[in-house]
Coordinates of C-alpha atoms in Angstrom, one line a residue:
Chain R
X1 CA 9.9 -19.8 -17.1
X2 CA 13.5 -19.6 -17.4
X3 CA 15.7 -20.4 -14.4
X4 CA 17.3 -17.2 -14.7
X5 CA 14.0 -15.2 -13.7
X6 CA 12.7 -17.7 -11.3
X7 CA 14.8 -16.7 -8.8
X8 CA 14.9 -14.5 -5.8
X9 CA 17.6 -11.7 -5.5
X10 CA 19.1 -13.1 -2.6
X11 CA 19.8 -16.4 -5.0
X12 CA 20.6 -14.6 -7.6
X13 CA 23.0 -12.1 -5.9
X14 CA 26.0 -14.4 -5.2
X15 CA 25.7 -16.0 -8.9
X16 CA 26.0 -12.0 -10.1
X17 CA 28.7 -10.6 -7.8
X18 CA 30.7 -14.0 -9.3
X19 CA 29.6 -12.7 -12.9
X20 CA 28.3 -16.7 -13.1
X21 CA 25.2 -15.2 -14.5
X22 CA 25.2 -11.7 -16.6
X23 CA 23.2 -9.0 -15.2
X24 CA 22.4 -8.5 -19.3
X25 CA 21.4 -11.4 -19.3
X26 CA 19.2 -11.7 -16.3
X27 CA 17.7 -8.1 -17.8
X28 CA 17.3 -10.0 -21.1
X29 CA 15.2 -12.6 -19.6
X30 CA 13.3 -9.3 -17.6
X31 CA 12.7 -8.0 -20.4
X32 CA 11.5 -11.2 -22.9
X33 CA 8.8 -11.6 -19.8
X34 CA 7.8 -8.4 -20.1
X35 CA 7.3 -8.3 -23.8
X36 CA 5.3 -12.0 -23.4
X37 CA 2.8 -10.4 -20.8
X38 CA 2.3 -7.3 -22.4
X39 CA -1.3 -7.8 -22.8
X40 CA -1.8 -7.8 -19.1
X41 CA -0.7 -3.9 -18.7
X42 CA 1.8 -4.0 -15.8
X43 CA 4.4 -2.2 -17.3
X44 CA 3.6 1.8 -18.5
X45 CA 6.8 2.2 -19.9
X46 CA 9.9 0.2 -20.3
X47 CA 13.6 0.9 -20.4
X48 CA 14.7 -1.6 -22.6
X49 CA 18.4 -0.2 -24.5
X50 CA 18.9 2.0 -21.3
X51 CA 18.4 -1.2 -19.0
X52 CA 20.9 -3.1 -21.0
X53 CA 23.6 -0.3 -21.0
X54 CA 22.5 -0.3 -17.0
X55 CA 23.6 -4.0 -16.9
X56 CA 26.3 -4.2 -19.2
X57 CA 28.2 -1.3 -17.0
X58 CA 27.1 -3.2 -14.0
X59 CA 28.5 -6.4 -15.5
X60 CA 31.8 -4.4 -16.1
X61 CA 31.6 -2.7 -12.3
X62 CA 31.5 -6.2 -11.2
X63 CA 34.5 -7.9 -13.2
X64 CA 36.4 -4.6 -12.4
X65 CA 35.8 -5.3 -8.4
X66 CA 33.5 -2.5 -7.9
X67 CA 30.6 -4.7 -6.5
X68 CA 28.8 -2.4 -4.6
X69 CA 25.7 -4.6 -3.0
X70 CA 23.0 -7.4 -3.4
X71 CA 21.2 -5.2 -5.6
X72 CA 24.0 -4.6 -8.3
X73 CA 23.1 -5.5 -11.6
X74 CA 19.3 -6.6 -10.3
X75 CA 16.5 -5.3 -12.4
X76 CA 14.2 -3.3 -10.4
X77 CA 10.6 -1.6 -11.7
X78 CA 9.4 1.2 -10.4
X79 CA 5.4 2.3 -10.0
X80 CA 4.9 5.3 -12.3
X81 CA 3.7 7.3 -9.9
X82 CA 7.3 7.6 -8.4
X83 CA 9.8 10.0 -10.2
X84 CA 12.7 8.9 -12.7
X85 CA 15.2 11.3 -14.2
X86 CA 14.2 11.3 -17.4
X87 CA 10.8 9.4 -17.5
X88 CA 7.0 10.9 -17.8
X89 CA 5.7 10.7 -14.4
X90 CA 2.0 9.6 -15.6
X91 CA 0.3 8.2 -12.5
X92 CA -1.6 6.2 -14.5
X93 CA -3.3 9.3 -15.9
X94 CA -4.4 11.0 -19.5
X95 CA -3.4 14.3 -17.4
X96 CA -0.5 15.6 -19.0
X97 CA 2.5 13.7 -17.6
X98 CA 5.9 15.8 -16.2
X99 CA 9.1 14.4 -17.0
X100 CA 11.3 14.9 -13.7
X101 CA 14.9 16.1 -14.1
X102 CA 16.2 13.6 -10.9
X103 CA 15.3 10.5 -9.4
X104 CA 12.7 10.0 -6.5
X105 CA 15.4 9.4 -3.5
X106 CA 14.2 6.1 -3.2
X107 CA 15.1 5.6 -6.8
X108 CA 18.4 7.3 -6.6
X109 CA 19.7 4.8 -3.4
X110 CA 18.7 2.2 -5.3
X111 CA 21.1 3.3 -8.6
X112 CA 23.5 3.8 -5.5
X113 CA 23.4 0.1 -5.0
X114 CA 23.8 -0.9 -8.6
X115 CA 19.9 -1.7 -9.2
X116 CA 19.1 -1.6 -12.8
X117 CA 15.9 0.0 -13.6
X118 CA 14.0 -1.6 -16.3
X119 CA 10.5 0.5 -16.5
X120 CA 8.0 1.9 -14.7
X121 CA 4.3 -0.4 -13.7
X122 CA 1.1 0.6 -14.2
X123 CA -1.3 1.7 -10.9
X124 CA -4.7 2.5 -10.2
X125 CA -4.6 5.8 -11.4
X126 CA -3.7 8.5 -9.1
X127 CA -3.0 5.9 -6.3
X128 CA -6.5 6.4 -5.7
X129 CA -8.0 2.8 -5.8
X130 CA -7.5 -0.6 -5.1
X131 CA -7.9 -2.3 -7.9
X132 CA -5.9 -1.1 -10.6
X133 CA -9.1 -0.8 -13.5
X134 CA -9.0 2.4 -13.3
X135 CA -6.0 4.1 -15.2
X136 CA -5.0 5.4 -18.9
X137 CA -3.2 2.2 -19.7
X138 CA -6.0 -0.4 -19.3
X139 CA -6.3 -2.1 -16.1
X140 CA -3.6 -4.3 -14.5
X141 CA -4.4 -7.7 -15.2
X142 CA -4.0 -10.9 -12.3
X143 CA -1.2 -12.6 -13.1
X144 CA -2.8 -16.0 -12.4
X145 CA -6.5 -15.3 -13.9
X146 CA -6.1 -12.3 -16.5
X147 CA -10.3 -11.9 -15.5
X148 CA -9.6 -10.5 -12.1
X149 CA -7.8 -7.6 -10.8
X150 CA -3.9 -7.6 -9.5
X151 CA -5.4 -5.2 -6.4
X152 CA -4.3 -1.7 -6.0
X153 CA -3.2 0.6 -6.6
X154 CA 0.6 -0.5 -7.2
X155 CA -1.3 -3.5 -9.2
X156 CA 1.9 -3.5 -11.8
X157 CA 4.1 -3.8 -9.5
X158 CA 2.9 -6.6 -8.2
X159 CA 1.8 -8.5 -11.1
X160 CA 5.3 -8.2 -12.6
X161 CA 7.0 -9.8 -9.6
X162 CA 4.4 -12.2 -9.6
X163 CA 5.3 -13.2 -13.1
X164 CA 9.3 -12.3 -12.7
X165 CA 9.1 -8.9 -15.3
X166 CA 11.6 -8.2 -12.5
X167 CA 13.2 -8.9 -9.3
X168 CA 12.0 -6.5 -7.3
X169 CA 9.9 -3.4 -7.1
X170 CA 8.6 0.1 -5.2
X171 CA 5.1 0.9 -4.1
X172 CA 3.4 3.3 -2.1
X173 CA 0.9 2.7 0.8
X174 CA -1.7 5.2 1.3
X175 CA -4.0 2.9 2.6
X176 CA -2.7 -0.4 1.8
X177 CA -1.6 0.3 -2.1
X178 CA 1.9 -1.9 -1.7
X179 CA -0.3 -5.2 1.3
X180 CA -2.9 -5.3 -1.4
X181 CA -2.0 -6.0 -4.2
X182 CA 1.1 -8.0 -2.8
X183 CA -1.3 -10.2 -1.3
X184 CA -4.1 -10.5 -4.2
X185 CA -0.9 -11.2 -6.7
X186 CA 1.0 -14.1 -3.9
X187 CA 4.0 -11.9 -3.3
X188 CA 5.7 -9.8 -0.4
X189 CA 4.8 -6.3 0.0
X190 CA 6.7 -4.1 2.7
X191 CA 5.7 -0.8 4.4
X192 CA 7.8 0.9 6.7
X193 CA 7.1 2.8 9.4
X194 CA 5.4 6.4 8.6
X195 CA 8.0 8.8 7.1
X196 CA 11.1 6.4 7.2
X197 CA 11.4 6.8 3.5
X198 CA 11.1 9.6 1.6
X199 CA 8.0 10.5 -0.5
X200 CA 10.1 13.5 -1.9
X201 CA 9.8 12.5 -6.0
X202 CA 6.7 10.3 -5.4
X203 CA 3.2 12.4 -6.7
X204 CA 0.8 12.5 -3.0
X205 CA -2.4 11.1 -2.8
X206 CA -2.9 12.1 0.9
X207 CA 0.5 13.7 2.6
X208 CA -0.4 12.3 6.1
X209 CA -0.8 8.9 5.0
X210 CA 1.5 8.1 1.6
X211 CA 4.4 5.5 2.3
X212 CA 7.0 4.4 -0.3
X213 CA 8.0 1.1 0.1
X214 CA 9.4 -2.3 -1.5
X215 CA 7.2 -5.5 -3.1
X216 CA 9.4 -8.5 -3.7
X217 CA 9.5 -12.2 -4.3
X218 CA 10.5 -13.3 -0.9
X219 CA 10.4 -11.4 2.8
X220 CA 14.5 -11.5 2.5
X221 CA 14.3 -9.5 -0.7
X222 CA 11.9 -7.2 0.5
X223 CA 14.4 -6.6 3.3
X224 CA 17.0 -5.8 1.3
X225 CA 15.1 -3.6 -1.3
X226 CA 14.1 -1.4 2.2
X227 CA 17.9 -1.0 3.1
X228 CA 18.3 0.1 -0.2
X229 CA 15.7 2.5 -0.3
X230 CA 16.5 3.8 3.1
X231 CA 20.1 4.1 2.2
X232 CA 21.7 2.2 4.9
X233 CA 24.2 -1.0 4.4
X234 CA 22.4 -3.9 2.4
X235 CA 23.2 -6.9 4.0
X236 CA 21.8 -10.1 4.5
X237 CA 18.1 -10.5 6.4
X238 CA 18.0 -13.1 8.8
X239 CA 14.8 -14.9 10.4
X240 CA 14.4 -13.7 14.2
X241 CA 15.5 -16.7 16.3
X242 CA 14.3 -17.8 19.7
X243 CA 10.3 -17.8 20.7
X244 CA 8.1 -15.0 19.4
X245 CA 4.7 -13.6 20.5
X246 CA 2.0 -12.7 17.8
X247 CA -0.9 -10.9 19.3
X248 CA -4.2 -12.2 17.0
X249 CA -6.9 -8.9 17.0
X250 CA -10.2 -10.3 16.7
X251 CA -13.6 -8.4 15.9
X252 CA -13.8 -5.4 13.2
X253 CA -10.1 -6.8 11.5
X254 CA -11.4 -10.6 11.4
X255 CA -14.8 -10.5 10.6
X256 CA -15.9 -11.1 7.8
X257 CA -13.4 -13.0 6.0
X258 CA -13.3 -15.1 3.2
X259 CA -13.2 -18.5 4.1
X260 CA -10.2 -19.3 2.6
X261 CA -8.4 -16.0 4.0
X262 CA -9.4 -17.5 7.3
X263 CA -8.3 -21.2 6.5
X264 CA -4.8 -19.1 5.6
X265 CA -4.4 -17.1 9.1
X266 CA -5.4 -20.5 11.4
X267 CA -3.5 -22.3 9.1
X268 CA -0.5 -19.8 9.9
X269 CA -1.1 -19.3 14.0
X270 CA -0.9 -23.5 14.0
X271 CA 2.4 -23.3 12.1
X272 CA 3.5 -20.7 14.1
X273 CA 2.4 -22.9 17.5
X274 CA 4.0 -25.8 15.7
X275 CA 7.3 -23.7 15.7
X276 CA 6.8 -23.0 19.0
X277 CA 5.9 -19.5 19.2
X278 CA 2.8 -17.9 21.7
X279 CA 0.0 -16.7 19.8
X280 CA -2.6 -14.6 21.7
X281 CA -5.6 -12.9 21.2
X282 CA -5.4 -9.7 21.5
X283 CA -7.9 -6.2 21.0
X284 CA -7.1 -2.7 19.4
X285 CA -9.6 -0.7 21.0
X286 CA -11.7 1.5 18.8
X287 CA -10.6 -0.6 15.7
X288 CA -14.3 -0.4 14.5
X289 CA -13.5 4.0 13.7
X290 CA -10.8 3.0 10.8
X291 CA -12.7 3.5 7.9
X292 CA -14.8 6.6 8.6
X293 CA -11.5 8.2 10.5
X294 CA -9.6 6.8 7.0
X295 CA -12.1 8.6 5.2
X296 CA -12.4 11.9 6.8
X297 CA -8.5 12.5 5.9
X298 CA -7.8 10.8 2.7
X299 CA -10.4 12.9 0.9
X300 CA -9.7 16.0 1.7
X301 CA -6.0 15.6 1.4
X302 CA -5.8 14.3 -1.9
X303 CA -8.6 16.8 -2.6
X304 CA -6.2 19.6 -1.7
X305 CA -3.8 18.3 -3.8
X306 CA -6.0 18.1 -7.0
X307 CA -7.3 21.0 -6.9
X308 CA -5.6 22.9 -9.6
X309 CA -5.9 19.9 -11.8
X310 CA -9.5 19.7 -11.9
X311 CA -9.5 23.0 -12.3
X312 CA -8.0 22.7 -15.7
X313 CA -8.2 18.7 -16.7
X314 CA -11.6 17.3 -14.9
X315 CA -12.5 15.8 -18.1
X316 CA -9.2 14.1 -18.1
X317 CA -9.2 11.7 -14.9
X318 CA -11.0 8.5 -14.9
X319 CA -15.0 8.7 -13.9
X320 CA -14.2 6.9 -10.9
X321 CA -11.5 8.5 -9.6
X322 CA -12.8 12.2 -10.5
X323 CA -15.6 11.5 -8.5
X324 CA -13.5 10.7 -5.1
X325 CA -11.8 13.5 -5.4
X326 CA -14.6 15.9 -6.1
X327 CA -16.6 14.2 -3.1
X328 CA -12.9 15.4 -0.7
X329 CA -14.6 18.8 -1.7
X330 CA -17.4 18.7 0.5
X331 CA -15.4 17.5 3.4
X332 CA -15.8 20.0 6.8
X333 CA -12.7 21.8 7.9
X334 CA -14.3 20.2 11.5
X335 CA -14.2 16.8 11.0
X336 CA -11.1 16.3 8.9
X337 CA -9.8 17.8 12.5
X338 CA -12.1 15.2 14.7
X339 CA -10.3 12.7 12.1
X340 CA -7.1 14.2 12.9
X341 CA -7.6 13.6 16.8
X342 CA -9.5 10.0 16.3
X343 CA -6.2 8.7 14.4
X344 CA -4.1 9.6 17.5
X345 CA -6.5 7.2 19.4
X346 CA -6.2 4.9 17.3
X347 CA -2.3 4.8 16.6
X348 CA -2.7 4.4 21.0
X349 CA -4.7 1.6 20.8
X350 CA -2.3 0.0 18.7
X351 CA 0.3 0.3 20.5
X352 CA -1.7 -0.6 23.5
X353 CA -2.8 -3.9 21.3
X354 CA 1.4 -4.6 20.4
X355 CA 2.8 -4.6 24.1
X356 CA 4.3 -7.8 24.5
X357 CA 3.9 -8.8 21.6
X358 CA 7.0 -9.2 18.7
X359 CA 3.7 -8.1 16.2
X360 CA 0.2 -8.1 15.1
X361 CA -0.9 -11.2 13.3
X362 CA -3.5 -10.7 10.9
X363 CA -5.0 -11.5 7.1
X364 CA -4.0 -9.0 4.6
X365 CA -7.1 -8.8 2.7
X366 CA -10.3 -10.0 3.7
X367 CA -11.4 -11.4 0.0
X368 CA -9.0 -13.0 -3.1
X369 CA -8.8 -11.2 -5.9
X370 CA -11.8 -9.3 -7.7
X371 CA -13.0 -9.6 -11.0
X372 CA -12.5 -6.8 -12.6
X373 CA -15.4 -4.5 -13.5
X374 CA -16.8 -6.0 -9.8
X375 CA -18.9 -2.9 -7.7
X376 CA -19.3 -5.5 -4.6
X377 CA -18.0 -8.9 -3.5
X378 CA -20.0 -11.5 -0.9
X379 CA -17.7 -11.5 2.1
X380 CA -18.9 -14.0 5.2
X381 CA -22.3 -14.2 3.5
X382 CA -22.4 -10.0 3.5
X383 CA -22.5 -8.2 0.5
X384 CA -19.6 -4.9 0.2
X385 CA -18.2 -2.3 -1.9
X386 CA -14.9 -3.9 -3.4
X387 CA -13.1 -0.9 -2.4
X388 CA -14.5 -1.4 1.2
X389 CA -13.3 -4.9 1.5
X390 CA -9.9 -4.3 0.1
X391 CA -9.2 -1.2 2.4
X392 CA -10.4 -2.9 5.8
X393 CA -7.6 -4.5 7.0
X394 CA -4.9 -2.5 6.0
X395 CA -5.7 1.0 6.2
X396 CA -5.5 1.5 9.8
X397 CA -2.2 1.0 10.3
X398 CA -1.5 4.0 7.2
X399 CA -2.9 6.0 10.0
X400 CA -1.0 5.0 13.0
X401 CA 2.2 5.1 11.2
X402 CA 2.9 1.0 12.0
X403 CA 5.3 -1.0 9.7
X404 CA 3.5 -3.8 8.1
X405 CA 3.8 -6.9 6.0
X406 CA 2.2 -9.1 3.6
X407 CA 3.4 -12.5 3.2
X408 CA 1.5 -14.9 1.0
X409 CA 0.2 -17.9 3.0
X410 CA -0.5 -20.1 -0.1
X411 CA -3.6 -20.6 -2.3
X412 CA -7.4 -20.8 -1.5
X413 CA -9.7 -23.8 -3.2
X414 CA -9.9 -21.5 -6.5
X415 CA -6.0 -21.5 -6.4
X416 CA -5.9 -17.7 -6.0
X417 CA -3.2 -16.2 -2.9
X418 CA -4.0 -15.7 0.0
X419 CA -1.7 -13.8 2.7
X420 CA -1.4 -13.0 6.0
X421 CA 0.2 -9.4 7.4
X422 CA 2.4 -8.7 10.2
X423 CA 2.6 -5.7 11.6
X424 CA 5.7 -4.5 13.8
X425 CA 6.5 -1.4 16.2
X426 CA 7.0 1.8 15.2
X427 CA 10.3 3.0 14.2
X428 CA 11.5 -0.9 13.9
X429 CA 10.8 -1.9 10.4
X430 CA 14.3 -3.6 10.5
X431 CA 12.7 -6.4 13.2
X432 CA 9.9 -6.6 11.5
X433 CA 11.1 -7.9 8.8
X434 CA 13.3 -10.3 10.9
X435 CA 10.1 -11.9 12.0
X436 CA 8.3 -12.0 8.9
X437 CA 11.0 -13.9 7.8
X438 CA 10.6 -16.2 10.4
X439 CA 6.9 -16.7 9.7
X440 CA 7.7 -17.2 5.9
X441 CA 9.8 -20.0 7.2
X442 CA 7.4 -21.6 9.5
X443 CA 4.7 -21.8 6.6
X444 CA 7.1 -23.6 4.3
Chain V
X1 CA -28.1 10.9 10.6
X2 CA -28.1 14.2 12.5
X3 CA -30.0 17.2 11.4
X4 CA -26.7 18.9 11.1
X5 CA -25.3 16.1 8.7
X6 CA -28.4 16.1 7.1
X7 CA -28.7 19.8 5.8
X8 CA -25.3 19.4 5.1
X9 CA -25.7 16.8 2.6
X10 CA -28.9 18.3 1.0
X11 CA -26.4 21.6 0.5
X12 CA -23.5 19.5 -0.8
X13 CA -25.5 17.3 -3.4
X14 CA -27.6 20.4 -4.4
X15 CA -24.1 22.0 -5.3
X16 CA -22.4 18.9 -6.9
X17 CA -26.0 19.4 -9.2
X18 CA -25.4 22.7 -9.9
X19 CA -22.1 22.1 -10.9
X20 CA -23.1 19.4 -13.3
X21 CA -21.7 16.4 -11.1
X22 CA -24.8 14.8 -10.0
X23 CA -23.3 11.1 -10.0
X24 CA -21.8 12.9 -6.8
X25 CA -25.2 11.9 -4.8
X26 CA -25.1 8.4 -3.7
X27 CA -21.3 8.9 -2.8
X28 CA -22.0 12.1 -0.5
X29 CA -24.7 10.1 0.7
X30 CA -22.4 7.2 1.6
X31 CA -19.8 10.0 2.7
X32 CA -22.8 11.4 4.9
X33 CA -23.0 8.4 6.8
X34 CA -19.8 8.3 7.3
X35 CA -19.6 11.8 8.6
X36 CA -22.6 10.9 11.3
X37 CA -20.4 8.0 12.5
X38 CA -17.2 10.1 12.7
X39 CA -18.8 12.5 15.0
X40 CA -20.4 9.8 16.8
X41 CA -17.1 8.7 17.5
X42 CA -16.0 12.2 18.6
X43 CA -18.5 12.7 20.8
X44 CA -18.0 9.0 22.4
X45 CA -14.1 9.9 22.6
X46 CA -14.9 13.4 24.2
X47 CA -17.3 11.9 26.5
X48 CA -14.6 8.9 27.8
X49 CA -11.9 12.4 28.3
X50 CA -14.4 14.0 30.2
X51 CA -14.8 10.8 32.4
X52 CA -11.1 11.1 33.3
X53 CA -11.0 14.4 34.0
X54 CA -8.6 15.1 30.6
X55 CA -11.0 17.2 28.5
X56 CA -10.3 21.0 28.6
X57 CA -13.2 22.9 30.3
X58 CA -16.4 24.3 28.3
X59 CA -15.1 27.0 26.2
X60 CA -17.7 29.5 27.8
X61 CA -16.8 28.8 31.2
X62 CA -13.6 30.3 30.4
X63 CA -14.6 33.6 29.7

C-alpha cells in the first residue's frame, strides 16, 4: 500500500490544502487500487478521466487560494444506489438503470466542498440485503478474506475504504446498510439522526426507514464527510472531553453474540473504565418487538415502491430479493399500522434507556463476516438466518430515528473485525460523533 | 399461530401458487410467525394502555 492511500482525510487534508501532495495524484493512487482489486466487485462504475480532471481543477483551486474545505481535492465513492449527474443509477440491478440529470443533494454538498468523485460501489441489490451476494455485478467481496461477504447492503462502499479505493464514502441505512458492513469490513460507518440528510436522489427501499449517511476510515473523517453531506461548515471533529456515561442494554441486543464480538464490547467498557468514564447497564423496554415491528414496515414499504417494476421486470431482480418483495405483498393494511404504533414504543423506550447517559454502548453485529453463499450462521451455540443475525442489532434504531455508529474494536481470533456501535440522542449527530471519537481513542 | 393468521397464510401461499411463486411458502410461513408475534405485541401494548387508563374507549360504546 502506498503512503499516499494509507491515510486518513484528516492527515491527508493539510498535506493537500499545502498542494505537498497532488489531489491527481492521491486520485491516481485511488484509482491504481481500484484497478488491483477489481476482482472483488466493489466498484460498479468508475470515473476515472472525469476524476482526474476533478483533481487537476481541484489542484489548481487550491494553488489559486480557493481552498474551500477538508474535503477539497479528496476522492469520495459513492453507493450506486444514490444519484450522480450523469451516471446510471443501477442499484445493483439488471433492471434497466436511469441516468439522473443532477446529483443526489448529498452528492452535490460534497462537490460543494471540493470532494472528487471517483465511481460509484456495488450494494446488495436494491438495498435489500445484508450481504451484498445478491446484485448484477457479482457479490462484494471481504476485503480481508475474498470467501466471505463485506455485509450489506453498502458492501462496496465499505470494502473500498477498507482497502483505500478511496477516502471516504456514502451509504444508506435502512436497517443497518451503512453499521454493517462498516463493521464486517473494520471501518467507521455513520448514521444520522432520521431525516437529517436528504434521501431526495437516493432510490427507497422503505421511505420511513432509509438514511443516507457517511462510511470512513476514522470516526474524525466520518465527521467531517456528515458536515459535508449536511451542508454545514466542515471543520475539525474533536473527541468529547471530561467523564462520559455509556448505558450497556443487556438481553435481546446482547444475546447471542459471537464470542469474539463479546470479547470486543467488554474489551471496550474496560477501556472506557480505564479512561475513566461510568458504564452502566441499562434496558430498552420492549427491545425483544424489533424485528417483527422491523418487518411489518420494511416489506410493505419497499413493496409499494416496487410495484410497477415487478409489474414489468420480475424476471429481472435477483431470486432473493424478488422474493422479499413479493412476500411485502401479502402484508395486512392492519398490522403495517400495529407496526406503525409499536415503533413509537419503541423509539420511547429508547429514549427512556439514553436518559443520563452520553449514549448506548453496544456491538454492531452479533457475528463476523459470512461466507458468502451462507443461509445460517451458529451464533452462541444457536443456529440463524444470516440476514437475521446481521439485522439484530442495528435495525431498531432505523425505526426510532437514533444516530448511530460503528467503530471497529479490532480483530477476533480468525483476524476478522469486530466493532462496537454507539448510539447518540436524537437530533444530536454532531455529539455523537464527538464521543465516538473519544471511544476510538480509548481503544487505541 | 391464531386462526386468523392462520387462514390468512393458507390464502396468501395459495395465491403466491397461483401466481407461479410457490418458493413464496416457507417465507410467508416465517412472515406468518412473525405476524402472530406482532399482534401479540399489540394486544400486550393495548392491554398495558388500558391499565393506565390511556386507551380510547370500545369503539361500540361510543355509539
Amino acid at each position: 500500500m502506498s503512503d499516499v492511500t494509507a491515510s486518513s482525510i484528516s492527515a491527508l487534508a493539510p498535506q493537500l490544502k499545502a498542494l505537498t501532495v497532488s489531489p491527481v495524484d492521491v486520485t491516481r493512487a485511488c484509482l491504481a487500487r481500484i484497478e488491483a482489486h477489481r476482482s472483488g466487485n466493489a466498484f460498479i462504475a468508475v470515473r476515472g478521466d472525469d476524476a482526474i480532471a476533478e483533481a487537476r481543477q481541484a489542484e489548481s483551486e487550491i494553488a489559486a487560494g480557493r481552498y474551500r474545505s477538508p474535503l477539497h481535492g479528496v476522492p469520495i465513492a459513492v453507493k450506486d444506489l444514490v444519484d450522480v449527474a450523469g451516471m446510471p443509477t443501477t442499484s445493483g440491478s439488471a433492471l434497466p438503470a436511469y441516468v439522473p440529470a443532477h446529483d443526489a443533494p448529498v452528492v452535490r454538498r460534497l462537490r460543494e466542498a471540493g470532494a472528487v468523485i471517483i465511481g460509484k460501489t456495488n450494494l446488495h441489490e436494491f438495498a435489500f440485503g445484508t450481504t451484498s451476494e445478491e446484485s448484477a455485478f457479482g457479490p462484494v467481496r471481504h476485503p480481508i478474506d475474498p470467501s466471505r461477504s463485506a455485509g450489506g447492503s453498502s458492501g462496496g462502499s465499505a470494502a473500498a475504504l477498507a482497502l483505500r479505493m478511496c477516502y471516504g464514502a456514502i451509504g444508506t441505512d435502512t436497517g443497518g446498510s451503512i453499521r454493517i458492513p462498516a463493521a464486517a469490513c473494520g471501518i467507521v460507518g455513520l448514521k444520522p439522526t432520521l431525516g437529517e440528510l436528504s434521501c431526495e436522489g437516493v432510490v427507497p427501499l422503505s421511505h420511513t426507514l432509509d438514511h443516507v449517511g457517511p462510511m470512513a476510515l476514522t470516526v474524525a473523517d466520518a465527521g467531517l464527510l456528515y458536515q459535508g453531506m449536511k451542508g454545514t461548515t466542515i471543520g475539525t471533529v474533536a473527541p468529547a472531553g471530561g467523564r462520559l456515561t455509556f448505558g450497556v442494554p443487556g438481553g435481546y441486543l446482547q444475546e447471542p453474540l459471537d464470542a469474539d464480538v463479546a470479547r470486543a464490547l467488554e474489551r471496550t467498557r474496560a477501556a472506557l473504565r480505564k479512561a475513566g468514564h461510568a458504564v452502566v447497564d441499562v434496558s430498552i423496554p420492549h427491545a425483544e418487538w424489533t424485528a417483527d415491528v422491523y418487518l411489518h414496515i420494511v416489506l410493505p414499504e419497499a413493496a409499494w415502491y416496487h410495484a410497477p417494476l415487478l409489474a414489468a421486470h420480475a424476471d429481472k431482480y435477483c431470486p432473493g430479493v424478488r422474493l422479499r418483495l413479493e412476500m411485502g405483498r401479502y402484508v395486512l393494511a392492519e398490522d403495517y399500522v400495529r407496526a406503525l404504533r409499536l415503533r413509537d414504543v419503541l423509539a420511547r423506550s429508547v429514549e427512556q434507556s439514553l436518559a443520563g447517559c452520553d449514549v448506548l454502548l453496544l456491538a454492531a453485529l452479533a457475528i463476523p463476516a459470512a461466507p458468502i453463499g451462507a443461509a445460517t450462521v451458529e451464533v452462541g451455540g444457536s443456529t440463524q438466518p444470516v440476514r437475521a443475525a446481521m439485522l439484530k442489532l442495528t435495525q431498531l434504531f432505523n425505526m426510532t430515528g437514533h444516530p448511530a455508529i460503528s467503530i471497529p474494536a479490532g480483530p477476533g481470533t480468525d483476524g476478522l473485525p469486530r466493532a462496537v456501535q454507539l448510539v447518540g440522542h436524537r437530533g444530536r449527530t454532531d455529539r455523537l460523533v464527538e464521543v465516538a471519537a473519544a471511544v476510538e481513542r480509548a481503544l487505541r | 399461530m391464531s386462526d386468523t393468521v392462520a387462514s390468512w397464510l393458507a390464502g396468501a401461499v395459495a395465491d403466491a401458487k397461483q401466481r407461479g411463486l410457490a418458493p413464496l411458502e416457507p417465507l410467508l410461513t416465517t412472515l406468518a410467525k412473525s405476524t402472530a408475534a406482532l399482534r401479540a405485541a399489540d394486544a400486550e401494548f393495548r392491554a398495558a394502555d388500558t391499565a393506565h387508563g390511556t386507551a380510547r374507549p370500545d369503539p361500540a360504546s361510543e355509539r
